[in-house]
Amino acid sequence: MTTESSSAASSTAHPDPTQPDPTQPGPTQPGPALGSPPLPAATTRLIALLVAAAFVVILNETIMSVAIPELMGEFAVAAATAQWLTTAFMLTMAVVIPFTGWMLMRLPLRTVFIIAMTTFTLGTLLASLAPVFVVLVAGRVVQAVGTAIMIPLLMTTVLNVVPADRRGRTMGVISIVIAVAPAIGPTVGGLVLDVLSWRWMFWFVLPIGLLALVAGAALIRNVTATRPIPLDILSGILSAVGFAGLIFGLSSFGEAANDNALVSPWVPVLVGVAALAVFVWRQLSLKDYALLDVRAFTYRTFTVSLTLMLLSMMALFGTLILLPLYMQQILGTTTLESGLALLPGGLLMGVLGWFVGRLFDRIGPRPLIIPGSILAAAGLWGMYLFFSAESSLATVVVWHMILSVGLALLFSPLLTSALGSLPPHLYPHGSALLNTLQQVAAAAGTALFITVMTLGIVAGAESGQGDVAAQMTGVHNALVVGAIISLITVVGAWFVRNTAQTEGPAVAADAEESVSP
């Protein structure tokens, strides 16, 4: 790394961004967290406000999943088309999040928060008034812009204001936001749909968004340093084309399975991959002025932990879209019943997230990640083996709870290990990378489960099966694919280091030399 680039980076919140703070223990190393002093009241209020706002905006990512059957009838669209209410949300986030690393280094924290919550609130209003399906999707897209900004904002703030030996418990709370909010989204949606129109999903959220916006504007003060980093337009274009093409292609496989796709989904996927390849090359060339500093991947713990988290997100979002369809279309449940069936698992993830974070501060990630991956795999294999057209709702609840416990043991340790292994000047970029690829994984999981299910239904119908039997074939096919993916997570869990610290200057120097053009 050159002297000039070191000097440029040093104007961030940390005096020497290439080295860990010598006054802190390694961010992912188990430490004596029980004896650390409590956080200042102002810091606690700041984190609480950001967590509450993030929970509300992320909840909207999956709240529409139980409404898909109703919306299919009201707007006369197919399941693969209705899937875009969730997929468009994730696609937009994947396009916007790469810009958040630049935003968080360029703009004050308060300004970024106001932009995020204003955009989210406007999108909520548009969706609530949507007269046609296209306008509803547009409202979801505007919502997603605000959501995309909020998550990296929360993570970067925590990394900058929370001491390393307390990050496990704080990241445990954030894992509740990232994993539990989407998990209970279907339950909230089901409760609303049981007594009111789907539009009330947005009317209920609107005043909460406005309240968070007003509170944030009044209370938030900047806690991170800013510097005048130029925005590289070419990087922005390549990022948008790359991630949009990739997720659009993945989402189109469901329509292609029904022969409804206008073009082969492989076309946008290949365009996206090509654009991302050029994007990565561009970021390596820009170094400290990159839109998204991909040199974070030269840190082994970050890469391994992120990979496992992405596989887990595929399983989470795949089941969140599949299980309501299975319960409503095969088991004949109402939207409320299907939503309530997913509530115990969501609540378990919420309760365990806090405890898992505290355990992480004591024992590190490995003793949590390994059993977590095994439990998650057991949950998916149990669904595949025991779900049938005659299954009781209790069967769904039990196996979903097992999956949820496994995911709770995975998310917080993986999140803390990944981001805590980076030096401070890469915090905004690490958060942006994690959240961008999380959306790709969520879209991939959703598209994979829906596509495999659709192909299974078509194959079952062509072989002479009845409607219910054909649908059950599709569900089983999707579940076995998810179960196979879970086995990869089990193997990968053994490669997570238990006492990984922020990788020191020697590793960082070697890494930068290896990626310099």
Short mmCIF file of C-alpha atoms in Angstrom, two decimals, residues 35 39 101 115 188 234 242-243 287 308 431 486 491:
data_model
loop_
_atom_site.label_atom_id
_atom_site.label_comp_id
_atom_site.label_asym_id
_atom_site.label_seq_id
_atom_site.Cartn_x
_atom_site.Cartn_y
_atom_site.Cartn_z
CA GLY A 35 -16.50 -6.79 32.97
CA LEU A 39 -22.43 1.94 26.79
CA GLY A 101 -20.30 2.81 1.48
CA ILE A 115 -32.66 10.37 3.26
CA VAL A 188 -47.77 -9.66 10.51
CA LEU A 234 -18.63 4.36 -14.16
CA GLY A 242 -24.35 -6.04 -12.77
CA PHE A 243 -26.51 -6.57 -9.72
CA LYS A 287 -8.18 1.40 -4.41
CA LEU A 308 -21.89 -19.12 5.02
CA SER A 431 -21.26 -3.54 5.53
CA SER A 486 -27.64 -26.73 3.96
CA VAL A 491 -19.08 -28.39 5.96
#
